[in-house]
XYZ file of N, CA and C in Angstrom:
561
model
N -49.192 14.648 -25.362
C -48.284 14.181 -24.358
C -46.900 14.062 -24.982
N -45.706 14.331 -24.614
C -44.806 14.614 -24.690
C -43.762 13.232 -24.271
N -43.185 12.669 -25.132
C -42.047 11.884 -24.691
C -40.913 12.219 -23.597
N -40.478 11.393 -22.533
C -39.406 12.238 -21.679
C -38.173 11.906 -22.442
N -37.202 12.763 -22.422
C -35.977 13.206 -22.965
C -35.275 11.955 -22.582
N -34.215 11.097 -22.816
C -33.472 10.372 -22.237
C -31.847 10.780 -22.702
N -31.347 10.734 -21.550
C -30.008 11.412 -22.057
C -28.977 10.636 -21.962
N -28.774 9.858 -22.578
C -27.268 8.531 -22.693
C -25.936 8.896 -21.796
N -25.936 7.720 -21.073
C -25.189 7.627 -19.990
C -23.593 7.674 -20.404
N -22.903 8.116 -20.164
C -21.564 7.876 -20.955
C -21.036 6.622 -20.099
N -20.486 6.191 -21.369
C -19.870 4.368 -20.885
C -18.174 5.014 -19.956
N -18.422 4.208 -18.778
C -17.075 4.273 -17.998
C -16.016 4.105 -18.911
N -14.927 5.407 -18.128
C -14.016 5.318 -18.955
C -12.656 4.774 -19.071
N -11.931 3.758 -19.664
C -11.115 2.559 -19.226
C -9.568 3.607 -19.419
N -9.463 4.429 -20.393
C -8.067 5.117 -20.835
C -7.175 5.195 -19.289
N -8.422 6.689 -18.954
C -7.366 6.554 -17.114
C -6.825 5.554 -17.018
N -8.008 4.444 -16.313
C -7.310 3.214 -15.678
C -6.179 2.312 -16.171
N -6.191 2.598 -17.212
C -4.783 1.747 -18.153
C -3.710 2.655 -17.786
N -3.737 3.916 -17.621
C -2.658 4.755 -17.701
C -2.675 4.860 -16.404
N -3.647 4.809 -15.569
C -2.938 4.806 -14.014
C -2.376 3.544 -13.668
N -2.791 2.168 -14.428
C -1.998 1.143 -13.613
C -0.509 1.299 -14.882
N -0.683 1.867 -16.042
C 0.646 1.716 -16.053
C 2.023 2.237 -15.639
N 1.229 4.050 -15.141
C 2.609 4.499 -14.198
C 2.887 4.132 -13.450
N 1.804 2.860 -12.679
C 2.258 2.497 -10.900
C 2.805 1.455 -11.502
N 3.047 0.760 -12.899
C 3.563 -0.323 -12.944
C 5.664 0.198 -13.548
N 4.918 1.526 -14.076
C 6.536 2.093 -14.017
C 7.402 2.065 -12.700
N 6.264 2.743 -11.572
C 7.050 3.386 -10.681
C 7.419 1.924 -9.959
N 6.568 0.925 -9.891
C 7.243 -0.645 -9.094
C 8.235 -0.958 -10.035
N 8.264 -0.985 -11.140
C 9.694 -1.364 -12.121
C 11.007 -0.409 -11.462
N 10.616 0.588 -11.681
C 11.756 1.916 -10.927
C 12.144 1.687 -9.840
N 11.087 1.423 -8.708
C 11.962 1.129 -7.642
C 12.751 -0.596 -7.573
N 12.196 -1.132 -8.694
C 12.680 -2.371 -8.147
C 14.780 -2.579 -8.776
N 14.649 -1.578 -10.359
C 15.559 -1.351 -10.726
C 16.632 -0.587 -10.088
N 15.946 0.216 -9.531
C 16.779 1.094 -8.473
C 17.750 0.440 -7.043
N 16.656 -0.338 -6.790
C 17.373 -1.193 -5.949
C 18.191 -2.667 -6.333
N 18.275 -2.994 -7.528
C 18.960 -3.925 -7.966
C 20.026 -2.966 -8.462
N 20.297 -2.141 -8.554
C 21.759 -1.176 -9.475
C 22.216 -0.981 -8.209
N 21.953 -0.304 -7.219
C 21.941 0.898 -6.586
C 22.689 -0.271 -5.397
N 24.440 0.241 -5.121
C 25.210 -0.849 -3.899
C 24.237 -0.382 -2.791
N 24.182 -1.407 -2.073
C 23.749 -1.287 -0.986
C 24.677 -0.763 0.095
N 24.702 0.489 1.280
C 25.129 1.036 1.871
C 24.833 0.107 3.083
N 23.953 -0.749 3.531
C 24.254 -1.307 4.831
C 24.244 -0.504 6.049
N 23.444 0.804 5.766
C 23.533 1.918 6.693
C 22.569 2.049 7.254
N 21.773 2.566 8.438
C 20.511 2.671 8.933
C 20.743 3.592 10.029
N 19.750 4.137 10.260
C 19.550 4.943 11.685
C 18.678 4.282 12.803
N 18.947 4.193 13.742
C 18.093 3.914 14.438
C 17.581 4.660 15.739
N 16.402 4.394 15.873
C 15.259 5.554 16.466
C 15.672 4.532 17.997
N 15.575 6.104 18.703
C 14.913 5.676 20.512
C 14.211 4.508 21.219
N 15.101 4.007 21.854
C 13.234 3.224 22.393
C 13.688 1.973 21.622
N 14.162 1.664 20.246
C 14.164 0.284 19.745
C 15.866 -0.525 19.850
N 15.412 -1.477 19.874
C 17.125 -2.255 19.765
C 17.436 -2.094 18.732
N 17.103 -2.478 17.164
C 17.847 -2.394 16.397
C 16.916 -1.815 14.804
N 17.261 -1.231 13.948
C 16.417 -1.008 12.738
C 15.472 -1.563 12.099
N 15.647 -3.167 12.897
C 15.122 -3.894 11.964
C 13.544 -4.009 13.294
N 13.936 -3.704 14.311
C 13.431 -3.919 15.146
C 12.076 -2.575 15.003
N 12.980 -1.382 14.381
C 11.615 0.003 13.934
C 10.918 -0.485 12.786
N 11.503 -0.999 11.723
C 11.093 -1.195 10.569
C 9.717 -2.515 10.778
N 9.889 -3.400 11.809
C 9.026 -4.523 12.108
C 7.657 -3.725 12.951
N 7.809 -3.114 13.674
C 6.797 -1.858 14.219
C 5.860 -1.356 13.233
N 6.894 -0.649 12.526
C 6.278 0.486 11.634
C 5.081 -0.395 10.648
N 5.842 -1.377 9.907
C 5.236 -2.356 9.358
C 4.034 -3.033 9.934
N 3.896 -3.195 10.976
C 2.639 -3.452 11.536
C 1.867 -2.493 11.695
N 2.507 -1.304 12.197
C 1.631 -0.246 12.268
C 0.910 0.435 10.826
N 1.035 0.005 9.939
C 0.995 0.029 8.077
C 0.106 -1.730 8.004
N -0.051 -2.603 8.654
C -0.638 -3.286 8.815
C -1.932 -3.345 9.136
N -2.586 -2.646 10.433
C -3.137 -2.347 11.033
C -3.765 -1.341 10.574
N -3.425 -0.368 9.919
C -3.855 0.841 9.868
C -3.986 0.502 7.682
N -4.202 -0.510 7.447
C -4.367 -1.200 5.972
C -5.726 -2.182 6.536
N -5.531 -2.745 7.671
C -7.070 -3.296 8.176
C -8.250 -2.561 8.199
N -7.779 -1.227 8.591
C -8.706 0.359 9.295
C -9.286 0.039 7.354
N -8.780 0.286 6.686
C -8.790 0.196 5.089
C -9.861 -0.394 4.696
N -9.464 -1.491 4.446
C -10.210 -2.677 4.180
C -11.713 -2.691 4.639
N -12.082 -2.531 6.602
C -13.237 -2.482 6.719
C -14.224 -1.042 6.255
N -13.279 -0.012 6.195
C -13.874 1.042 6.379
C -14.430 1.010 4.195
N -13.453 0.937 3.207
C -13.748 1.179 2.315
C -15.306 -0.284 2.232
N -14.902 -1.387 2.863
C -16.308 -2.116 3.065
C -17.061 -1.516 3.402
N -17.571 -1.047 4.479
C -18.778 -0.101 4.745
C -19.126 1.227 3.348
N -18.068 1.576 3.179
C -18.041 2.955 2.338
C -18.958 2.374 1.166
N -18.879 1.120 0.278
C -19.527 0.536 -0.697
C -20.333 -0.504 -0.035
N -21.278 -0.306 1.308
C -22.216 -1.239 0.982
C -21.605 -2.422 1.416
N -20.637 -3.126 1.486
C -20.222 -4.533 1.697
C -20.605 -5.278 3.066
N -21.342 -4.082 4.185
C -21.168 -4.797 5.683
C -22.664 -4.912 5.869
N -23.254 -5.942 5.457
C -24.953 -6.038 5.663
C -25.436 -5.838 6.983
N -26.529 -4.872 6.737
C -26.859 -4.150 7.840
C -26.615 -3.283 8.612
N -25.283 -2.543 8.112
C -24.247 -1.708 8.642
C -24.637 -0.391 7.316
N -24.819 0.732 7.982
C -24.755 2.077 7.244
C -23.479 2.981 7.792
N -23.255 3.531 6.168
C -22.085 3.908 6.735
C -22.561 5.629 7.460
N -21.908 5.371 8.655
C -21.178 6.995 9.140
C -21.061 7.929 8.479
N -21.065 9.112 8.679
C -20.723 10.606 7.874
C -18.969 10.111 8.240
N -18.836 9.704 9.075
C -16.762 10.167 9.133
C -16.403 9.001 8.833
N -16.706 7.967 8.094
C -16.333 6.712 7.586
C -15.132 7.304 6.391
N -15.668 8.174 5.749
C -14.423 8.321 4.492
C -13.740 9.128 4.898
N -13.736 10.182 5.957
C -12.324 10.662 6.881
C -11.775 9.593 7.277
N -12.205 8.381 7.842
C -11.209 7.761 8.419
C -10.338 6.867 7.344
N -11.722 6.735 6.489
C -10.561 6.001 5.056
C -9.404 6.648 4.696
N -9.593 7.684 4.457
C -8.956 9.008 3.908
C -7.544 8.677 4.933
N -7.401 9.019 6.036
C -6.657 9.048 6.827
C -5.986 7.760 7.487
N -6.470 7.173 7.684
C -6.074 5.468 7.945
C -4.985 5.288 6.412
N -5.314 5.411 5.256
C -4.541 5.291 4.153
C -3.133 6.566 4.598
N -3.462 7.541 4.597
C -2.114 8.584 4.780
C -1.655 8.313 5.716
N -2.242 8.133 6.837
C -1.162 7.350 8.033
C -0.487 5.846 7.609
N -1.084 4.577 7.019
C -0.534 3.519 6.585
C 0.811 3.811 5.543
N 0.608 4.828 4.401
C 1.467 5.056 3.561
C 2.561 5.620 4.249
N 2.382 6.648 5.218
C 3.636 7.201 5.890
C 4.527 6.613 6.717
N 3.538 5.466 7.278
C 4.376 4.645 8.439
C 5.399 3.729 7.063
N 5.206 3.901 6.203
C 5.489 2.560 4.999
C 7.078 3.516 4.862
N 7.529 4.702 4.312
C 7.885 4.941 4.105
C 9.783 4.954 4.340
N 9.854 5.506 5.483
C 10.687 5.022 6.597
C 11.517 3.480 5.864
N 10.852 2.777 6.319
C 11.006 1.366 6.083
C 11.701 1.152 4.827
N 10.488 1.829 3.862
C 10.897 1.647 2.203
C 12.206 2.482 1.923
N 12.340 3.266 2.201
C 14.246 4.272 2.487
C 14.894 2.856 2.695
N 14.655 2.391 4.007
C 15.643 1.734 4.197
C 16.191 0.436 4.023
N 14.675 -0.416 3.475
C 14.866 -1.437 2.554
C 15.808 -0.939 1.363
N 15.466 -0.280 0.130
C 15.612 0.473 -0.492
C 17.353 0.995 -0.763
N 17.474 1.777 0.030
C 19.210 2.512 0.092
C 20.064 1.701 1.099
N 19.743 0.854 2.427
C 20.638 0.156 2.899
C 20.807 -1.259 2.681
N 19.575 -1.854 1.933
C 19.758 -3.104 1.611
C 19.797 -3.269 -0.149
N 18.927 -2.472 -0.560
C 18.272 -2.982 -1.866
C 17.849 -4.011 -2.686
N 17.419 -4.409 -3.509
C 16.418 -5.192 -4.107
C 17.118 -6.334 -3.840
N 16.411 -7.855 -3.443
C 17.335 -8.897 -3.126
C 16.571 -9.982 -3.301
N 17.287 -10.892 -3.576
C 17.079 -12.406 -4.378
C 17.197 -13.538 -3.980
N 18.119 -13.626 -3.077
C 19.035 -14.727 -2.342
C 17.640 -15.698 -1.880
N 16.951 -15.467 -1.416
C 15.767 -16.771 -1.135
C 14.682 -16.209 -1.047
N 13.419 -17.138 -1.402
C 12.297 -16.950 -1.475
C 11.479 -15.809 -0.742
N 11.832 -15.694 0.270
C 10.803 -14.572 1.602
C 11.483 -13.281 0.821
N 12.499 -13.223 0.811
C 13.627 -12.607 0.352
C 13.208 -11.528 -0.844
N 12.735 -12.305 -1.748
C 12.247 -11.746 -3.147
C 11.096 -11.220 -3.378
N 10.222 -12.198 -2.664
C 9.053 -11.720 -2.215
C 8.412 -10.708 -1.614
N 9.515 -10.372 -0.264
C 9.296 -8.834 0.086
C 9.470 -7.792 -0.765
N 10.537 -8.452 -1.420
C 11.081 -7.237 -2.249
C 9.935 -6.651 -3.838
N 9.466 -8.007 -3.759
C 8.836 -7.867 -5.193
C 7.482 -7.063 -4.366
N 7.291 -7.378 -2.903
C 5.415 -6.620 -2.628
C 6.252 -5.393 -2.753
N 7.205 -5.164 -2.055
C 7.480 -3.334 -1.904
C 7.232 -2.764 -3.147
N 7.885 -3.244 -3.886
C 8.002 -2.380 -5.322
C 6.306 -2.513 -5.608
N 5.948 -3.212 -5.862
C 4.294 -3.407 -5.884
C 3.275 -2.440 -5.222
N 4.040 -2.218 -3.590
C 3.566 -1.593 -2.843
C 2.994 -0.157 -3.556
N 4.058 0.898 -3.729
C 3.921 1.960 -4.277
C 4.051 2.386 -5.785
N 4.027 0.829 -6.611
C 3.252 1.403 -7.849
C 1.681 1.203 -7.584
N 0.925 0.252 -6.774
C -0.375 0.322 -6.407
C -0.758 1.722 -5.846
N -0.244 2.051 -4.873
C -0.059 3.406 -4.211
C -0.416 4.741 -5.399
N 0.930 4.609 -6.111
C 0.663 5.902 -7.307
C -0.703 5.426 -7.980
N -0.956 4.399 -8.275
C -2.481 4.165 -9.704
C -3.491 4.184 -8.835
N -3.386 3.918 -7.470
C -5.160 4.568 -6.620
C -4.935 6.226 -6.610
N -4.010 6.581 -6.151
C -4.364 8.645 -6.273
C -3.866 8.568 -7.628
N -3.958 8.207 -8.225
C -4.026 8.762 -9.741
C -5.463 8.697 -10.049
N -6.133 7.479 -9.943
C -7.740 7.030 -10.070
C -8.169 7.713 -9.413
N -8.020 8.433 -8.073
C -9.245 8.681 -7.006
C -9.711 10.028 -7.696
N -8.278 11.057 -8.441
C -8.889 12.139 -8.910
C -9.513 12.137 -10.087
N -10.179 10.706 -10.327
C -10.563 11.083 -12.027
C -11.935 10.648 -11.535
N -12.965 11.167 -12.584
C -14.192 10.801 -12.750
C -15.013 10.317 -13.844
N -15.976 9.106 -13.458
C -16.538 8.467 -14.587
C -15.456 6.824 -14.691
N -14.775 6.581 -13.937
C -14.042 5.279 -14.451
C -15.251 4.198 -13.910
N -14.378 3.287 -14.307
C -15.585 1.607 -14.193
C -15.504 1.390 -12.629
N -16.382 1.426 -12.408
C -16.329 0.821 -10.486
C -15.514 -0.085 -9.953
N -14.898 -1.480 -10.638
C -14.239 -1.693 -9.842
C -12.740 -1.305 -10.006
N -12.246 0.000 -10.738
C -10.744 0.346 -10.940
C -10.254 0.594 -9.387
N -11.330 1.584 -8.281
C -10.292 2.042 -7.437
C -10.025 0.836 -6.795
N -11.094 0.025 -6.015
C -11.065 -1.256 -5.665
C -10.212 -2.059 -6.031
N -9.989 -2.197 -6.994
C -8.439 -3.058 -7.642
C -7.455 -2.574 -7.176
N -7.434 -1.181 -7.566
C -6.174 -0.763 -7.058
C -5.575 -1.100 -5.244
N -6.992 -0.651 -4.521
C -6.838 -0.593 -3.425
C -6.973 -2.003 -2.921
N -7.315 -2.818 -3.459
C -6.622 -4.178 -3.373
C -5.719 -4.518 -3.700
N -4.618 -4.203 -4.526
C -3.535 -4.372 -4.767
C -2.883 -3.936 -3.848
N -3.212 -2.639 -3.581
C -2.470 -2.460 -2.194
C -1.837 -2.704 -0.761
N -3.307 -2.894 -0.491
C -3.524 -3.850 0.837
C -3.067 -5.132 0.495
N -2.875 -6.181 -0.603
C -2.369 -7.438 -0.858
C -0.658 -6.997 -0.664
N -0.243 -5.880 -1.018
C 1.132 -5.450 -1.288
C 1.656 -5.253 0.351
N 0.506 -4.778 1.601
C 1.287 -4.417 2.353
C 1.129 -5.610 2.910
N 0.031 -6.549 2.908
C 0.466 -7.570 3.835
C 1.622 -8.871 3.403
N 1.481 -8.718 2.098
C 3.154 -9.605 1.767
C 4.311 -9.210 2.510
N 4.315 -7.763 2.335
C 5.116 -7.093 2.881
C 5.252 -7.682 4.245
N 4.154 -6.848 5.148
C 4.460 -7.570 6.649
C 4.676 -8.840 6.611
N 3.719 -9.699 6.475
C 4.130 -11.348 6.362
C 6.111 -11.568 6.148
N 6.511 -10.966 5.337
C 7.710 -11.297 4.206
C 8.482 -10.949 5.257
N 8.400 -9.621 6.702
C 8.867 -8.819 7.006
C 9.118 -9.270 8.637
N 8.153 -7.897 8.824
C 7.694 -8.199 10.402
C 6.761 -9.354 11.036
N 6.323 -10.173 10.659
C 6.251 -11.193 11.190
C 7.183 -12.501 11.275
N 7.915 -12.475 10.122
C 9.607 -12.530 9.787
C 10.182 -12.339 11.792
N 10.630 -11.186 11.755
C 11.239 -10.321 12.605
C 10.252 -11.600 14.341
N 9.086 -11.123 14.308
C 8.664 -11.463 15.453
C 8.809 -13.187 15.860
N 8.725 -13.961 14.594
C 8.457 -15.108 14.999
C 9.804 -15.278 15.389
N 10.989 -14.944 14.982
C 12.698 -15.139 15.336
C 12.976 -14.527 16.501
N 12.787 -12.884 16.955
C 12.819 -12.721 17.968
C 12.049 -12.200 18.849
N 10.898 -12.821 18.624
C 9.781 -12.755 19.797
C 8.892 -11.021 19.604
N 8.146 -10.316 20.361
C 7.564 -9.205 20.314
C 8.969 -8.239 20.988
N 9.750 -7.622 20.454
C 10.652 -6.884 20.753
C 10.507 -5.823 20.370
N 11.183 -4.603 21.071
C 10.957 -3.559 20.604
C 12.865 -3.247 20.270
């Protein structure tokens, strides 16, 4: 009788994950530097349909809210987290996509935080937004940096993608709910 072969598991690998959270921790330094140098232009466009920029940017932000909730439950199901709940075949399309729609609605916004206001200090809500944004999309870069690697420790993407979702709802909180509680549900 013959012994069965056992073939050693390779130990998860931590290098990636250090090097993906440290470019997303470059790229939140970058934007945050960028917007502390960088005069603020005080300039904005504003879209159809809304009263004022701040009024798209409070939208959009929810809509990056909402579509960061889609997130949250769906990557729950995706790992098991919703007892008694199996996941769907189109559960990770919608992850997949709920994230590229949340990031895009983000964007917009982040321009214009960004080049018409830039990085700002003056009071607490203030800094705070400013500090999730930059947060925002260095979390952003270190999950698609992680998602294409294989073999990392299970909970790297999860971190990341908690960082994320913690980043956009400071954001909204800091933001558009800001916006709504002052002037009501406006468009």
């Amino acid at each position: 009788m013959s012994t069965p072969q056992v073939h050693p598991v390779a130990p998860p690998r931590t290098a990636p994950v250090v090097v993906a959270f440290l470019v997303g921790a470059l790229v939140a330094v970058g934007l945050g530097v960028y917007g502390s140098v960088h005069e603020p232009t005080f300039f904005s466009i504003n879209v159809a349909g809304f009263s004022s920029p701040t009024a798209v940017k409070a939208w959009l932000a929810t809509l990056a809210g909402v579509l960061a909730l889609v997130q949250l439950a769906s990557a729950a199901v995706m790992y098991g987290r919703m007892p008694g709940l199996r996941a769907p075949s189109w559960i990770g399309t919608l992850h997949v996509w709920s994230g590229r729609l949340a990031v895009l609605a983000t964007v917009p916004v982040a321009v214009h935080c960004l080049y018409a206001l830039g990085f700002r200090t003056g009071e607490p809500r203030v800094l705070w937004h400013s500090l999730a944004g930059c947060l925002l999309y260095g979390a952003f870069v270190a999950k698609m940096l992680l998602l294409s690697r294989r073999g990392l420790p299970g909970w790297a993407v999860p971190v990341a993608g908690g960082a994320l979702f913690t980043a956009i709802v400071v954001v909204w909180s800091t933001s558009a709910l800001y916006f709504f509680r002052t002037t009501g549900l406006t468009f």
